[in-house]
Tab-separated table of C-alpha atoms in Angstrom:
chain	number	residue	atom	x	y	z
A	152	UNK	CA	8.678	-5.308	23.011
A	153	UNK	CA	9.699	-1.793	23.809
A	154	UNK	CA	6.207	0.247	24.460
A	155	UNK	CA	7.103	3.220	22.292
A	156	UNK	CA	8.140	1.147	19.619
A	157	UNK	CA	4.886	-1.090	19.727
A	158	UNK	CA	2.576	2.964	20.554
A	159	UNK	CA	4.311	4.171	17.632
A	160	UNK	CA	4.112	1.753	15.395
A	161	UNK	CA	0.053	1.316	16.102
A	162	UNK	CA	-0.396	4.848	15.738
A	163	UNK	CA	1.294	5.629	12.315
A	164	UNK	CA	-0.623	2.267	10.935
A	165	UNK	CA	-3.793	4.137	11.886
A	166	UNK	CA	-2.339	7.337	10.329
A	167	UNK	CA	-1.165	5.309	7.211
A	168	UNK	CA	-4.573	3.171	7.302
A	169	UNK	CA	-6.976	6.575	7.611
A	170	UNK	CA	-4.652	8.269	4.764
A	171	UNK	CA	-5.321	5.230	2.311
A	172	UNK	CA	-8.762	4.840	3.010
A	173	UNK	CA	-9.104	9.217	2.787
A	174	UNK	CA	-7.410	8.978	-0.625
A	175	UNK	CA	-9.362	5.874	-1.572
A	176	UNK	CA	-12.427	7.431	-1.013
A	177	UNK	CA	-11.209	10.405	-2.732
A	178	UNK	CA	-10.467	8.604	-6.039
A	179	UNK	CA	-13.857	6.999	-5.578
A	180	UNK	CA	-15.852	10.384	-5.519
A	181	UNK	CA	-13.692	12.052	-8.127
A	182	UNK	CA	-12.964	9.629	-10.767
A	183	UNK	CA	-13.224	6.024	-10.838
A	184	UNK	CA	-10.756	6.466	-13.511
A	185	UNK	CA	-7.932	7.511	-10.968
A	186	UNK	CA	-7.538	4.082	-9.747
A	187	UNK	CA	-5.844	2.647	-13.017
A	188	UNK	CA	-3.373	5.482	-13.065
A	189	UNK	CA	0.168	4.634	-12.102
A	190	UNK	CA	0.580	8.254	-11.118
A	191	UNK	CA	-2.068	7.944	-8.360
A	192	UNK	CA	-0.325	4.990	-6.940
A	193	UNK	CA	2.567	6.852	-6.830
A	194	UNK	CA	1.014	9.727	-5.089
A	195	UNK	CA	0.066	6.647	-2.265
A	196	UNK	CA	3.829	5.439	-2.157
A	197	UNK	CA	5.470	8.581	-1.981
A	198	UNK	CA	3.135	9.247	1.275
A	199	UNK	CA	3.934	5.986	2.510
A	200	UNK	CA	7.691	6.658	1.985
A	201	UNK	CA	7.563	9.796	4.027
A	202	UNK	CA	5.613	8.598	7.160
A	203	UNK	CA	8.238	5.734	7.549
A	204	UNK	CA	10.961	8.125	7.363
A	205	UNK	CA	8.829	10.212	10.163
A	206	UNK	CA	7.823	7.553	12.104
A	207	UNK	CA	11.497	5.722	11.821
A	208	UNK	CA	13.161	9.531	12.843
A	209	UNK	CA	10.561	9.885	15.821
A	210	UNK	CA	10.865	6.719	17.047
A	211	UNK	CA	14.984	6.930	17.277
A	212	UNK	CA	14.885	10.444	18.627
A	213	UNK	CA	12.170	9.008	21.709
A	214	UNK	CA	14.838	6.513	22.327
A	215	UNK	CA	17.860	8.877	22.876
A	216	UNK	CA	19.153	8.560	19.600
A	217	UNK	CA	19.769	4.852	20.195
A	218	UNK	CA	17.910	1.818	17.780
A	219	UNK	CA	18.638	-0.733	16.735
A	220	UNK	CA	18.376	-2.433	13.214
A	221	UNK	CA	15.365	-4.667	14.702
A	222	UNK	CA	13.355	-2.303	16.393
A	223	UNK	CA	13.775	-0.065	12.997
A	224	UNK	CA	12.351	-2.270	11.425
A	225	UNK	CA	9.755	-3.626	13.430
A	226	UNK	CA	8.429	-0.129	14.242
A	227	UNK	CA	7.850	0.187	10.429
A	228	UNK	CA	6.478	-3.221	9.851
A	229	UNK	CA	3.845	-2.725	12.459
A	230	UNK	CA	2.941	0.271	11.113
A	231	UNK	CA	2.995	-1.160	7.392
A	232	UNK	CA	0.895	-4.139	8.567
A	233	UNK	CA	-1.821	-2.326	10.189
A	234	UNK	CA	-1.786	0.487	7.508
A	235	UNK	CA	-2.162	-2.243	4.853
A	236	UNK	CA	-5.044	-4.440	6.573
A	237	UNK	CA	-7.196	-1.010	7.056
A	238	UNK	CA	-6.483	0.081	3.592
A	239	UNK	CA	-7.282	-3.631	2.019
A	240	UNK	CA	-10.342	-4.015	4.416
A	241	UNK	CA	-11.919	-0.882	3.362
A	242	UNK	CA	-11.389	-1.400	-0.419
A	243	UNK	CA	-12.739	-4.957	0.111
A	244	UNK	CA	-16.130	-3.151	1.601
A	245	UNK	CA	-16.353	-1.063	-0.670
A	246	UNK	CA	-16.202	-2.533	-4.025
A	247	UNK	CA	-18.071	-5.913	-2.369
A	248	UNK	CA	-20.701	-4.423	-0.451
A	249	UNK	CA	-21.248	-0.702	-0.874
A	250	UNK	CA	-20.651	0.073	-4.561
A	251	UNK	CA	-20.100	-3.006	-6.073
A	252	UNK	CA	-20.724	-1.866	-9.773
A	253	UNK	CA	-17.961	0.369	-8.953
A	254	UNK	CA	-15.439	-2.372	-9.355
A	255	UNK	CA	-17.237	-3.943	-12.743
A	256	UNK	CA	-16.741	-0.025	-14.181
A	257	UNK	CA	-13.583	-0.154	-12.942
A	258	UNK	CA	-12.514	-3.208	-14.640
A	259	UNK	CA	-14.009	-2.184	-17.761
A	260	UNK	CA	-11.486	0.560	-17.709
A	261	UNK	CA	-8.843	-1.295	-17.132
A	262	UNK	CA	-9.130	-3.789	-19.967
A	263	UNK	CA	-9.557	-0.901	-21.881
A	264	UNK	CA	-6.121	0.695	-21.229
A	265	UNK	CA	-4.820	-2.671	-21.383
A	266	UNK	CA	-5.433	-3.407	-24.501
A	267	UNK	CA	-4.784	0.041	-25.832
A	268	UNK	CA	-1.464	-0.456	-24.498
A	269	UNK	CA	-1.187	-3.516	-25.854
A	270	UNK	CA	-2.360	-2.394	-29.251
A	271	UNK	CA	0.341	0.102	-29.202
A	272	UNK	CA	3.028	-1.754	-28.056
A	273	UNK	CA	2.193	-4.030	-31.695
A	274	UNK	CA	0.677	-7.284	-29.152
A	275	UNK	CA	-0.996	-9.491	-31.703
A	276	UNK	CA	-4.720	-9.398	-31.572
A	277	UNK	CA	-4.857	-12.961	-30.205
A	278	UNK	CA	-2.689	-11.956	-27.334
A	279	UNK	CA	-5.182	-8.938	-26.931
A	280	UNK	CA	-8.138	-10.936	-27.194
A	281	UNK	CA	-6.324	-13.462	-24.693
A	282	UNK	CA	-5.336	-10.488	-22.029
A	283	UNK	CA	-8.913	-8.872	-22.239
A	284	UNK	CA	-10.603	-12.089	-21.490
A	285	UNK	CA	-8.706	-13.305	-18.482
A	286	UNK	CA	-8.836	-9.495	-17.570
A	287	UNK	CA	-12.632	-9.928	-17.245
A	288	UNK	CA	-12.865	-13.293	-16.149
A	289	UNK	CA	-10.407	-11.603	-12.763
A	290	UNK	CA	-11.877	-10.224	-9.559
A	291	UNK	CA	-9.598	-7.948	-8.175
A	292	UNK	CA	-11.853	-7.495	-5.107
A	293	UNK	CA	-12.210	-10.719	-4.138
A	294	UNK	CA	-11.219	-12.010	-1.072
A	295	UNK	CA	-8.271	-14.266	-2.336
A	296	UNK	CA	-7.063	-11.194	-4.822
A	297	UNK	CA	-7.047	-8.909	-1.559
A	298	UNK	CA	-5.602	-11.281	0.496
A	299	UNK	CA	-2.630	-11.531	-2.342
A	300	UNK	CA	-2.303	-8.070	-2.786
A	301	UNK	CA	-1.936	-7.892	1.021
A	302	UNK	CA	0.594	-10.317	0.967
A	303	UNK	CA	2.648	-8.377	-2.165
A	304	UNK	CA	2.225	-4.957	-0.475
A	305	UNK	CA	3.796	-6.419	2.868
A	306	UNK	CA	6.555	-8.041	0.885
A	307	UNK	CA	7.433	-4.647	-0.648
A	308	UNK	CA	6.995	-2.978	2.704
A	309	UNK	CA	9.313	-5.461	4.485
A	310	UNK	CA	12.330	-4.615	1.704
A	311	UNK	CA	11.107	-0.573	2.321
A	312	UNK	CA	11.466	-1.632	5.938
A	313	UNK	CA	14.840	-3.121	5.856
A	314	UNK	CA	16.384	-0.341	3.926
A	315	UNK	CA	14.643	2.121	6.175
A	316	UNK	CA	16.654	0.392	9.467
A	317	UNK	CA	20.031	0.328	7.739
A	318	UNK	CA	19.595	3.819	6.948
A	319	UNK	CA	18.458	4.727	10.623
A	320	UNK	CA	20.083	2.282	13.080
A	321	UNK	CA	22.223	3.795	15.504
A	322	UNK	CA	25.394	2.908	15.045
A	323	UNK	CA	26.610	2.419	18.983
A	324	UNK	CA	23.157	-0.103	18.651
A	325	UNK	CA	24.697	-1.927	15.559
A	326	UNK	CA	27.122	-4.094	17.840
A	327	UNK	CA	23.670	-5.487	19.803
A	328	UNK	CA	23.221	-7.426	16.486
A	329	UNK	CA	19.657	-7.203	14.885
């Protein structure tokens, strides 16, 4: 593996790691009601978004303007990998071990906005009830739910990834296949 392609790619997963666990821990100290708002995630993908166009652009422009579609993509993947594992590792310490009532309160205001949603929506109250329970009965800090959510974040980073090499392959490094 190329070394600026494996340096860069283990130094933007740090940046991308440190940014998610700064912004976690932000959300934490502000509001605990932050984390159930779709705008916050947002905030978190839009960051992510930019930093693999950065780290895609640098990594091109260190190798004389010439990438390929595979090293594109692996630059971001190693980035998105590492950037994910620090992000999920710290949440998983967090809501397990340092504030663990954080994650019960939460939950509680989760299944709250569910079911408002659901209310207004017209969901019968069954299906309410039904949501709400298996809402509380889930630990979305447990070690198999992180390990998931790990799994669907890569999945969605991979597709970002791919999209991110078409865009920035070099084309005289297109006929060297992927």
């Amino acid at each position: 593996m190329n070394e600026i392609i494996k340096k860069n790619g283990i130094t933007f997963g740090i940046i991308l790691g440190l940014f998610s666990i700064i912004f976690t821990t932000l959300i934490y100290v502000i509001d605990l009601k932050l984390f159930t708002s779709w705008w916050f995630g947002l905030v978190g993908f839009i960051f992510t978004i930019v930093i693999g166009f950065i780290l895609v652009s640098k990594t091109k422009k260190q190798l004389n303007a010439n990438i390929t579609f595979k090293e594109c993509f692996t630059v971001y993947f190693i980035a998105a990998v590492i950037g994910t594992l620090l992000s999920k590792l710290f949440e998983y310490i967090l809501f397990n071990f340092i504030d663990p009532q954080a994650k019960e309160t939460i939950k509680e205001i989760a299944i709250k906005a569910v079911s408002e949603m659901m209310e207004k929506l017209g969901a019968p109250a069954s299906a309410v009830n039904e949501a709400m329970q298996k809402a509380a009965e889930t630990d979305n800090y447990s070690i198999g739910n992180i390990m998931f959510g790990i799994a669907i974040v890569l999945v969605f980073q991979a597709i970002f990834g791919l999209i991110l090499a078409a865009i920035f392959k070099s084309k005289s490094a297109s006929s060297q296949g992927l």
